[in-house]
PDB file of C-alpha atoms in Angstrom:
ATOM      1  CA  PRO R   1     136.041  68.949 117.726  1.00 48.00           C
ATOM      2  CA  GLN R   2     136.828  68.521 114.048  1.00 54.00           C
ATOM      3  CA  ILE R   3     134.459  66.149 112.262  1.00 53.00           C
ATOM      4  CA  ARG R   4     136.504  63.953 109.964  1.00 57.00           C
ATOM      5  CA  GLY R   5     135.542  64.289 106.278  1.00 57.00           C
ATOM      6  CA  ALA R   6     133.068  67.101 106.950  1.00 53.00           C
ATOM      7  CA  SER R   7     132.877  69.817 104.328  1.00 52.00           C
ATOM      8  CA  GLY R   8     130.344  71.935 102.508  1.00 53.00           C
ATOM      9  CA  ALA R   9     127.117  73.159 104.025  1.00 54.00           C
ATOM     10  CA  ALA R  10     124.842  70.496 105.419  1.00 56.00           C
ATOM     11  CA  ILE R  11     123.099  68.940 108.373  1.00 54.00           C
ATOM     12  CA  SER R  12     124.780  65.566 108.741  1.00 54.00           C
ATOM     13  CA  GLY R  13     125.416  62.763 111.088  1.00 55.00           C
ATOM     14  CA  ASN R  14     124.266  59.411 112.264  1.00 56.00           C
ATOM     15  CA  ASP R  15     127.527  58.806 114.089  1.00 52.00           C
ATOM     16  CA  PRO R  16     128.286  58.928 117.834  1.00 46.00           C
ATOM     17  CA  LEU R  17     128.408  62.736 117.659  1.00 50.00           C
ATOM     18  CA  GLY R  18     124.773  62.843 116.524  1.00 59.00           C
ATOM     19  CA  LYS R  19     123.514  65.365 113.996  1.00 62.00           C
ATOM     20  CA  HIS R  20     125.704  68.350 113.299  1.00 57.00           C
ATOM     21  CA  MET R  21     125.575  71.432 111.108  1.00 60.00           C
ATOM     22  CA  ILE R  22     128.439  72.106 108.743  1.00 64.00           C
ATOM     23  CA  PRO R  23     128.241  75.774 107.698  1.00 66.00           C
ATOM     24  CA  GLU R  24     131.357  75.896 105.500  1.00 67.00           C
ATOM     25  CA  ILE R  25     131.353  79.016 103.362  1.00 72.00           C
ATOM     26  CA  PRO R  26     133.901  79.094 100.531  1.00 72.00           C
ATOM     27  CA  GLU R  27     136.455  81.899 100.688  1.00 79.00           C
ATOM     28  CA  ARG R  28     135.439  82.941  97.175  1.00 83.00           C
ATOM     29  CA  GLU R  29     132.008  84.035  98.476  1.00 75.00           C
ATOM     30  CA  PHE R  30     133.692  86.574 100.767  1.00 72.00           C
ATOM     31  CA  ILE R  31     136.019  87.795  98.012  1.00 82.00           C
ATOM     32  CA  ASP R  32     133.099  88.175  95.578  1.00 83.00           C
ATOM     33  CA  ASN R  33     130.814  89.622  98.269  1.00 79.00           C
ATOM     34  CA  SER R  34     128.317  86.855  97.460  1.00 81.00           C
ATOM     35  CA  LEU R  35     124.913  87.025  99.081  1.00 82.00           C
ATOM     36  CA  HIS R  36     124.988  83.214  99.271  1.00 79.00           C
ATOM     37  CA  ARG R  37     127.374  83.376 102.236  1.00 80.00           C
ATOM     38  CA  TYR R  38     124.416  84.603 104.320  1.00 83.00           C
ATOM     39  CA  ALA R  39     121.671  82.660 102.554  1.00 86.00           C
ATOM     40  CA  VAL R  40     123.297  79.280 103.165  1.00 84.00           C
ATOM     41  CA  ILE R  41     123.114  79.795 106.926  1.00 85.00           C
ATOM     42  CA  ALA R  42     119.355  80.470 106.795  1.00 90.00           C
ATOM     43  CA  HIS R  43     118.967  77.435 104.505  1.00 88.00           C
ATOM     44  CA  GLU R  44     120.790  75.077 106.875  1.00 84.00           C
ATOM     45  CA  TYR R  45     119.124  76.451 110.011  1.00 86.00           C
ATOM     46  CA  PHE R  46     115.741  75.815 108.434  1.00 90.00           C
ATOM     47  CA  TYR R  47     116.635  72.102 108.419  1.00 83.00           C
ATOM     48  CA  ILE R  48     117.200  72.290 112.157  1.00 82.00           C
ATOM     49  CA  TYR R  49     113.671  73.641 112.491  1.00 87.00           C
ATOM     50  CA  GLN R  50     112.343  70.826 110.280  1.00 87.00           C
ATOM     51  CA  ILE R  51     114.240  68.184 112.257  1.00 83.00           C
ATOM     52  CA  GLY R  52     112.577  69.581 115.373  1.00 82.00           C
ATOM     53  CA  LEU R  53     109.214  68.848 113.728  1.00 85.00           C
ATOM     54  CA  SER R  54     110.128  65.399 112.404  1.00 82.00           C
ATOM     55  CA  GLU R  55     113.251  63.285 112.036  1.00 74.00           C
ATOM     56  CA  GLU R  56     111.844  62.048 108.702  1.00 65.00           C
ATOM     57  CA  ILE R  57     112.394  65.299 106.832  1.00 66.00           C
ATOM     58  CA  MET R  58     114.070  64.229 103.581  1.00 67.00           C
ATOM     59  CA  LYS R  59     110.928  63.053 101.789  1.00 81.00           C
ATOM     60  CA  PRO R  60     110.320  64.266  99.108  1.00 91.00           C
ATOM     61  CA  THR R  61     113.517  66.098  98.418  1.00 86.00           C
ATOM     62  CA  TRP R  62     111.850  68.814  96.318  1.00 92.00           C
ATOM     63  CA  MET R  63     109.641  69.778  99.259  1.00 92.00           C
ATOM     64  CA  ILE R  64     112.493  69.836 101.790  1.00 89.00           C
ATOM     65  CA  GLU R  65     115.174  71.468  99.617  1.00 89.00           C
ATOM     66  CA  GLY R  66     112.621  73.717  97.931  1.00 93.00           C
ATOM     67  CA  GLY R  67     111.268  74.813 101.305  1.00 95.00           C
ATOM     68  CA  ALA R  68     114.755  75.619 102.590  1.00 93.00           C
ATOM     69  CA  LYS R  69     115.521  77.505  99.363  1.00 93.00           C
ATOM     70  CA  VAL R  70     112.336  79.570  99.699  1.00 95.00           C
ATOM     71  CA  VAL R  71     113.179  80.379 103.338  1.00 96.00           C
ATOM     72  CA  GLU R  72     116.720  81.446 102.404  1.00 92.00           C
ATOM     73  CA  GLU R  73     115.414  83.704  99.622  1.00 93.00           C
ATOM     74  CA  ILE R  74     112.789  85.294 101.883  1.00 94.00           C
ATOM     75  CA  TYR R  75     115.563  85.869 104.433  1.00 94.00           C
ATOM     76  CA  THR R  76     117.927  87.555 101.964  1.00 93.00           C
ATOM     77  CA  GLN R  77     115.071  89.610 100.492  1.00 93.00           C
ATOM     78  CA  GLN R  78     114.048  90.865 103.921  1.00 94.00           C
ATOM     79  CA  HIS R  79     117.537  91.474 105.319  1.00 94.00           C
ATOM     80  CA  TYR R  80     119.600  92.394 102.239  1.00 92.00           C
ATOM     81  CA  GLY R  81     116.983  93.686  99.797  1.00 93.00           C
ATOM     82  CA  GLN R  82     117.725  91.135  97.093  1.00 90.00           C
ATOM     83  CA  SER R  83     117.263  87.465  96.345  1.00 88.00           C
ATOM     84  CA  GLU R  84     116.990  84.877  93.599  1.00 83.00           C
ATOM     85  CA  PHE R  85     113.314  85.842  93.443  1.00 84.00           C
ATOM     86  CA  ASP R  86     114.485  89.031  91.688  1.00 83.00           C
ATOM     87  CA  ARG R  87     115.551  86.862  88.752  1.00 79.00           C
ATOM     88  CA  GLY R  88     112.545  84.545  88.887  1.00 77.00           C
ATOM     89  CA  LEU R  89     114.668  81.718  90.358  1.00 76.00           C
ATOM     90  CA  PHE R  90     116.304  81.425  86.938  1.00 74.00           C
ATOM     91  CA  PRO R  91     117.231  78.829  85.783  1.00 76.00           C
ATOM     92  CA  VAL R  92     114.419  76.367  86.481  1.00 80.00           C
ATOM     93  CA  SER R  93     114.668  72.980  84.789  1.00 82.00           C
ATOM     94  CA  ALA R  94     112.003  72.148  82.184  1.00 81.00           C
ATOM     95  CA  THR R  95     111.971  68.684  83.766  1.00 83.00           C
ATOM     96  CA  VAL R  96     109.778  70.145  86.537  1.00 86.00           C
ATOM     97  CA  LEU R  97     106.909  70.376  84.077  1.00 86.00           C
ATOM     98  CA  GLY R  98     107.334  67.038  82.308  1.00 86.00           C
ATOM     99  CA  ASN R  99     108.772  64.767  84.999  1.00 87.00           C
ATOM    100  CA  PRO R 100     108.397  66.298  88.471  1.00 91.00           C
ATOM    101  CA  GLU R 101     108.899  62.861  90.052  1.00 90.00           C
ATOM    102  CA  ALA R 102     112.589  63.253  89.191  1.00 86.00           C
ATOM    103  CA  PHE R 103     112.857  65.752  92.041  1.00 88.00           C
ATOM    104  CA  GLU R 104     111.590  63.388  94.744  1.00 88.00           C
ATOM    105  CA  LYS R 105     114.946  61.856  95.672  1.00 81.00           C
ATOM    106  CA  PHE R 106     118.321  63.347  96.378  1.00 69.00           C
ATOM    107  CA  GLU R 107     120.784  61.725  94.006  1.00 60.00           C
ATOM    108  CA  ARG R 108     123.862  63.719  93.183  1.00 49.00           C
ATOM    109  CA  ASP R 109     124.986  61.593  90.267  1.00 44.00           C
ATOM    110  CA  GLY R 110     121.863  60.204  88.641  1.00 46.00           C
ATOM    111  CA  GLY R 111     119.048  62.414  89.833  1.00 49.00           C
ATOM    112  CA  LEU R 112     118.083  66.024  89.464  1.00 51.00           C
ATOM    113  CA  VAL R 113     117.796  67.487  92.936  1.00 51.00           C
ATOM    114  CA  GLY R 114     121.217  68.790  93.867  1.00 51.00           C
ATOM    115  CA  SER R 115     122.536  68.212  90.347  1.00 52.00           C
ATOM    116  CA  PRO R 116     123.293  70.824  87.681  1.00 48.00           C
ATOM    117  CA  ALA R 117     119.693  70.390  86.449  1.00 59.00           C
ATOM    118  CA  ASP R 118     118.447  71.798  89.776  1.00 72.00           C
ATOM    119  CA  ILE R 119     120.941  74.626  90.177  1.00 69.00           C
ATOM    120  CA  ASN R 120     120.766  75.963  93.741  1.00 78.00           C
ATOM    121  CA  TYR R 121     117.473  74.083  94.177  1.00 86.00           C
ATOM    122  CA  ASN R 122     115.663  76.604  91.982  1.00 87.00           C
ATOM    123  CA  SER R 123     113.457  73.912  90.447  1.00 88.00           C
ATOM    124  CA  SER R 124     112.542  72.517  93.857  1.00 91.00           C
ATOM    125  CA  ALA R 125     111.720  76.038  95.070  1.00 93.00           C
ATOM    126  CA  PHE R 126     109.538  76.532  91.972  1.00 92.00           C
ATOM    127  CA  MET R 127     107.551  73.444  92.934  1.00 94.00           C
ATOM    128  CA  VAL R 128     107.097  74.680  96.522  1.00 96.00           C
ATOM    129  CA  LEU R 129     105.958  78.098  95.308  1.00 94.00           C
ATOM    130  CA  ALA R 130     103.579  76.482  92.802  1.00 94.00           C
ATOM    131  CA  LEU R 131     102.049  74.487  95.660  1.00 96.00           C
ATOM    132  CA  VAL R 132     101.641  77.661  97.739  1.00 96.00           C
ATOM    133  CA  ASP R 133     100.044  79.366  94.731  1.00 94.00           C
ATOM    134  CA  MET R 134      97.664  76.451  94.239  1.00 94.00           C
ATOM    135  CA  LEU R 135      96.622  76.600  97.884  1.00 97.00           C
ATOM    136  CA  GLU R 136      96.022  80.343  97.575  1.00 96.00           C
ATOM    137  CA  SER R 137      93.807  79.711  94.523  1.00 93.00           C
ATOM    138  CA  ARG R 138      91.605  77.664  96.888  1.00 95.00           C
ATOM    139  CA  GLY R 139      91.081  80.677  99.132  1.00 97.00           C
ATOM    140  CA  ILE R 140      93.809  79.880 101.663  1.00 97.00           C
ATOM    141  CA  SER R 141      95.772  82.956 102.760  1.00 98.00           C
ATOM    142  CA  GLU R 142      99.379  83.240 101.645  1.00 97.00           C
ATOM    143  CA  ALA R 143     100.606  83.047 105.247  1.00 97.00           C
ATOM    144  CA  ARG R 144      98.559  79.912 105.952  1.00 98.00           C
ATOM    145  CA  ALA R 145      99.642  78.311 102.661  1.00 98.00           C
ATOM    146  CA  PHE R 146     103.309  78.804 103.570  1.00 97.00           C
ATOM    147  CA  GLU R 147     102.638  77.432 107.052  1.00 97.00           C
ATOM    148  CA  MET R 148     101.029  74.324 105.547  1.00 98.00           C
ATOM    149  CA  VAL R 149     103.953  73.752 103.163  1.00 97.00           C
ATOM    150  CA  LEU R 150     106.861  74.635 105.462  1.00 95.00           C
ATOM    151  CA  ASP R 151     105.511  73.359 108.785  1.00 95.00           C
ATOM    152  CA  ASP R 152     102.340  71.247 108.670  1.00 96.00           C
ATOM    153  CA  PHE R 153     103.609  68.847 106.005  1.00 95.00           C
ATOM    154  CA  VAL R 154     106.826  68.005 107.875  1.00 92.00           C
ATOM    155  CA  SER R 155     104.916  67.687 111.149  1.00 92.00           C
ATOM    156  CA  GLU R 156     102.510  65.254 109.490  1.00 92.00           C
ATOM    157  CA  LEU R 157     105.185  62.908 108.072  1.00 90.00           C
ATOM    158  CA  PRO R 158     105.602  60.621 111.130  1.00 89.00           C
ATOM    159  CA  ASP R 159     101.871  59.875 111.192  1.00 90.00           C
ATOM    160  CA  HIS R 160     101.767  58.296 107.726  1.00 91.00           C
ATOM    161  CA  ALA R 161     103.221  55.278 105.935  1.00 89.00           C
ATOM    162  CA  SER R 162     104.446  57.428 103.047  1.00 92.00           C
ATOM    163  CA  TRP R 163     105.110  61.078 102.315  1.00 94.00           C
ATOM    164  CA  GLY R 164     102.375  60.876  99.662  1.00 95.00           C
ATOM    165  CA  ASP R 165      99.847  60.016 102.363  1.00 96.00           C
ATOM    166  CA  ALA R 166     101.031  62.994 104.438  1.00 95.00           C
ATOM    167  CA  PHE R 167     100.755  65.204 101.339  1.00 97.00           C
ATOM    168  CA  GLN R 168      97.150  64.057 100.818  1.00 97.00           C
ATOM    169  CA  ALA R 169      96.285  64.660 104.482  1.00 97.00           C
ATOM    170  CA  VAL R 170      97.705  68.191 104.612  1.00 97.00           C
ATOM    171  CA  PHE R 171      96.794  69.500 101.145  1.00 98.00           C
ATOM    172  CA  SER R 172      93.609  67.504 100.407  1.00 97.00           C
ATOM    173  CA  MET R 173      94.988  66.400  97.050  1.00 95.00           C
ATOM    174  CA  ASN R 174      97.209  63.604  95.902  1.00 94.00           C
ATOM    175  CA  VAL R 175     100.719  64.192  94.629  1.00 96.00           C
ATOM    176  CA  GLN R 176      99.894  63.172  91.045  1.00 94.00           C
ATOM    177  CA  ASP R 177      97.111  65.760  90.882  1.00 94.00           C
ATOM    178  CA  PHE R 178      99.589  68.412  91.989  1.00 95.00           C
ATOM    179  CA  TYR R 179     102.199  67.247  89.492  1.00 94.00           C
ATOM    180  CA  SER R 180      99.705  67.324  86.631  1.00 91.00           C
ATOM    181  CA  THR R 181      98.992  71.013  87.294  1.00 89.00           C
ATOM    182  CA  LEU R 182     102.617  72.201  87.315  1.00 88.00           C
ATOM    183  CA  GLY R 183     102.751  73.015  83.615  1.00 72.00           C
ATOM    184  CA  SER R 184      99.306  74.535  83.438  1.00 74.00           C
ATOM    185  CA  GLY R 185      99.451  77.433  85.944  1.00 62.00           C
ATOM    186  CA  PRO R 186      97.722  79.416  87.149  1.00 57.00           C
ATOM    187  CA  TYR R 187      96.842  76.564  89.410  1.00 46.00           C
ATOM    188  CA  PRO R 188      93.161  75.674  89.382  1.00 42.00           C
ATOM    189  CA  SER R 189      91.192  74.646  92.439  1.00 41.00           C
ATOM    190  CA  THR R 190      90.596  70.917  92.835  1.00 37.00           C
TER     191      THR R 190
END
């Protein structure tokens, strides 16, 4: 059935139909042969995986959107031989370095995640990759670091009063310590 008012690409729904995936791909992406027409499907399906781990997945937005962006780019790199990684996720907002807290909430009009300042979630993906890099600098393998960021964190959310507490439990550091290292990479051990 048609879902009234549904458009774009998203996982939505708290209505009688429950959660639903809207994988709308603009016609222009087919005309332009855009790689995004494939990437968006991997991005949205990753949310389904996250929802399977925890219904409380949208906290913080940079971790959730950044994780989905990283998954979509790994997918397109592996299956189509190219991704936004080829261009260094350009552009990344300078706000990531000076005010990373701005990427914690999804606010289309007043916030940064999902706004023109976080074009295609590149800034959120930068933060996720910086966290993975920091974990690797502690001697954690790349595979395990990605597992901690993309799986363990979301799985841990229901067991804590705040996402910051879950962050501390999974990564053995508080969020502010992570934020303070973003502009100083490479990321030192703590």
